[in-house]
Structures are given as C-alpha cells and as structure tokens.
C-alpha cells in the first residue's frame, strides 16, 4: 500500500446558475494549476438575493490534493 501526504486549500467558486456549478467552477479553475486533486468538502454556501430571487451562488470548499516527490 502506498502512503500519501495531502495538502488542503480553500477555494470559493461562484455561479449565477447553481450550487453545483459554483463547485465545478472552483474545481476546474484550480485544476489548471493544481495537480493530483483527490477530494473536496463543502465548507460554506451563500447567495445573493435580488428582487426576491436568488441571483448568485458562492460556495466555499476545501480541496485535498496529494503531494508528490
């Protein structure tokens, strides 16, 4: 069994469409520069209301990635 060491970072993604899209936006942007991402956990969800409707989502996640040699 190979042992791994992980590092966690915190990211906040946003979307005008959905919580899921806000998460996907954060993960896909991070994937441009961070390799070996393995998992995420949702820390906080918030939104912006305009005219009585949800106008914008923000989701803060922690992403774990494996450190390599």
PDB file of C-alpha atoms in Angstrom:
ATOM      1  CA  UNK A   1       0.000   0.000   0.000  1.00  0.00           C
ATOM      2  CA  UNK A   2       1.377   3.375  -0.990  1.00  0.00           C
ATOM      3  CA  UNK A   3       1.256   6.094   1.639  1.00  0.00           C
ATOM      4  CA  UNK A   4       0.191   9.582   0.622  1.00  0.00           C
ATOM      5  CA  UNK A   5       0.556  13.026   2.131  1.00  0.00           C
ATOM      6  CA  UNK A   6      -2.162  15.530   1.320  1.00  0.00           C
ATOM      7  CA  UNK A   7      -2.429  19.294   1.422  1.00  0.00           C
ATOM      8  CA  UNK A   8      -5.750  21.145   1.703  1.00  0.00           C
ATOM      9  CA  UNK A   9      -6.571  24.513   0.187  1.00  0.00           C
ATOM     10  CA  UNK A  10      -9.698  26.615   0.455  1.00  0.00           C
ATOM     11  CA  UNK A  11     -11.465  27.908  -2.661  1.00  0.00           C
ATOM     12  CA  UNK A  12     -14.664  29.841  -3.320  1.00  0.00           C
ATOM     13  CA  UNK A  13     -16.486  29.286  -6.589  1.00  0.00           C
ATOM     14  CA  UNK A  14     -19.414  31.303  -7.862  1.00  0.00           C
ATOM     15  CA  UNK A  15     -22.280  30.842 -10.291  1.00  0.00           C
ATOM     16  CA  UNK A  16     -25.497  32.525 -11.311  1.00  0.00           C
ATOM     17  CA  UNK A  17     -26.963  29.081 -12.100  1.00  0.00           C
ATOM     18  CA  UNK A  18     -26.476  26.642  -9.194  1.00  0.00           C
ATOM     19  CA  UNK A  19     -24.510  25.454  -6.196  1.00  0.00           C
ATOM     20  CA  UNK A  20     -23.146  22.534  -8.215  1.00  0.00           C
ATOM     21  CA  UNK A  21     -21.893  24.841 -10.951  1.00  0.00           C
ATOM     22  CA  UNK A  22     -20.193  27.067  -8.348  1.00  0.00           C
ATOM     23  CA  UNK A  23     -18.323  23.998  -7.046  1.00  0.00           C
ATOM     24  CA  UNK A  24     -17.434  22.838 -10.559  1.00  0.00           C
ATOM     25  CA  UNK A  25     -16.158  26.322 -11.451  1.00  0.00           C
ATOM     26  CA  UNK A  26     -13.831  26.338  -8.435  1.00  0.00           C
ATOM     27  CA  UNK A  27     -12.525  22.814  -9.107  1.00  0.00           C
ATOM     28  CA  UNK A  28     -11.998  23.324 -12.847  1.00  0.00           C
ATOM     29  CA  UNK A  29     -10.138  26.618 -12.344  1.00  0.00           C
ATOM     30  CA  UNK A  30      -7.911  25.062  -9.663  1.00  0.00           C
ATOM     31  CA  UNK A  31      -7.205  22.092 -11.970  1.00  0.00           C
ATOM     32  CA  UNK A  32      -5.409  24.469 -14.341  1.00  0.00           C
ATOM     33  CA  UNK A  33      -2.520  24.775 -11.859  1.00  0.00           C
ATOM     34  CA  UNK A  34      -3.017  22.164  -9.116  1.00  0.00           C
ATOM     35  CA  UNK A  35      -2.339  18.521  -9.888  1.00  0.00           C
ATOM     36  CA  UNK A  36      -3.368  15.359  -8.043  1.00  0.00           C
ATOM     37  CA  UNK A  37      -6.619  16.736  -6.612  1.00  0.00           C
ATOM     38  CA  UNK A  38      -8.440  13.885  -4.863  1.00  0.00           C
ATOM     39  CA  UNK A  39     -11.476  15.196  -2.941  1.00  0.00           C
ATOM     40  CA  UNK A  40     -13.392  18.248  -1.759  1.00  0.00           C
ATOM     41  CA  UNK A  41     -15.653  19.150   1.131  1.00  0.00           C
ATOM     42  CA  UNK A  42     -18.221  21.943   1.191  1.00  0.00           C
ATOM     43  CA  UNK A  43     -17.488  24.426   3.983  1.00  0.00           C
ATOM     44  CA  UNK A  44     -19.960  27.230   3.338  1.00  0.00           C
ATOM     45  CA  UNK A  45     -22.771  28.075   0.954  1.00  0.00           C
ATOM     46  CA  UNK A  46     -24.127  31.578   0.490  1.00  0.00           C
ATOM     47  CA  UNK A  47     -26.008  33.548  -2.085  1.00  0.00           C
ATOM     48  CA  UNK A  48     -27.103  36.957  -3.198  1.00  0.00           C
ATOM     49  CA  UNK A  49     -30.776  37.911  -3.499  1.00  0.00           C
ATOM     50  CA  UNK A  50     -32.158  40.414  -5.990  1.00  0.00           C
ATOM     51  CA  UNK A  51     -35.861  41.241  -6.363  1.00  0.00           C
ATOM     52  CA  UNK A  52     -36.855  38.327  -4.126  1.00  0.00           C
ATOM     53  CA  UNK A  53     -34.940  35.713  -6.154  1.00  0.00           C
ATOM     54  CA  UNK A  54     -31.562  34.025  -5.867  1.00  0.00           C
ATOM     55  CA  UNK A  55     -29.257  35.889  -8.219  1.00  0.00           C
ATOM     56  CA  UNK A  56     -25.867  34.419  -7.396  1.00  0.00           C
ATOM     57  CA  UNK A  57     -24.360  31.443  -5.521  1.00  0.00           C
ATOM     58  CA  UNK A  58     -20.987  31.303  -3.735  1.00  0.00           C
ATOM     59  CA  UNK A  59     -19.690  28.006  -2.374  1.00  0.00           C
ATOM     60  CA  UNK A  60     -16.520  27.682  -0.311  1.00  0.00           C
ATOM     61  CA  UNK A  61     -14.828  24.282  -0.490  1.00  0.00           C
ATOM     62  CA  UNK A  62     -11.669  22.692   0.823  1.00  0.00           C
ATOM     63  CA  UNK A  63      -9.820  20.659  -1.799  1.00  0.00           C
ATOM     64  CA  UNK A  64      -7.334  17.946  -0.900  1.00  0.00           C
ATOM     65  CA  UNK A  65      -4.510  17.047  -3.230  1.00  0.00           C
ATOM     66  CA  UNK A  66      -1.667  14.559  -2.970  1.00  0.00           C
ATOM     67  CA  UNK A  67       1.845  15.909  -2.623  1.00  0.00           C
ATOM     68  CA  UNK A  68       4.344  14.314  -4.971  1.00  0.00           C
ATOM     69  CA  UNK A  69       8.074  13.859  -4.688  1.00  0.00           C
TER      70      UNK A  69
END
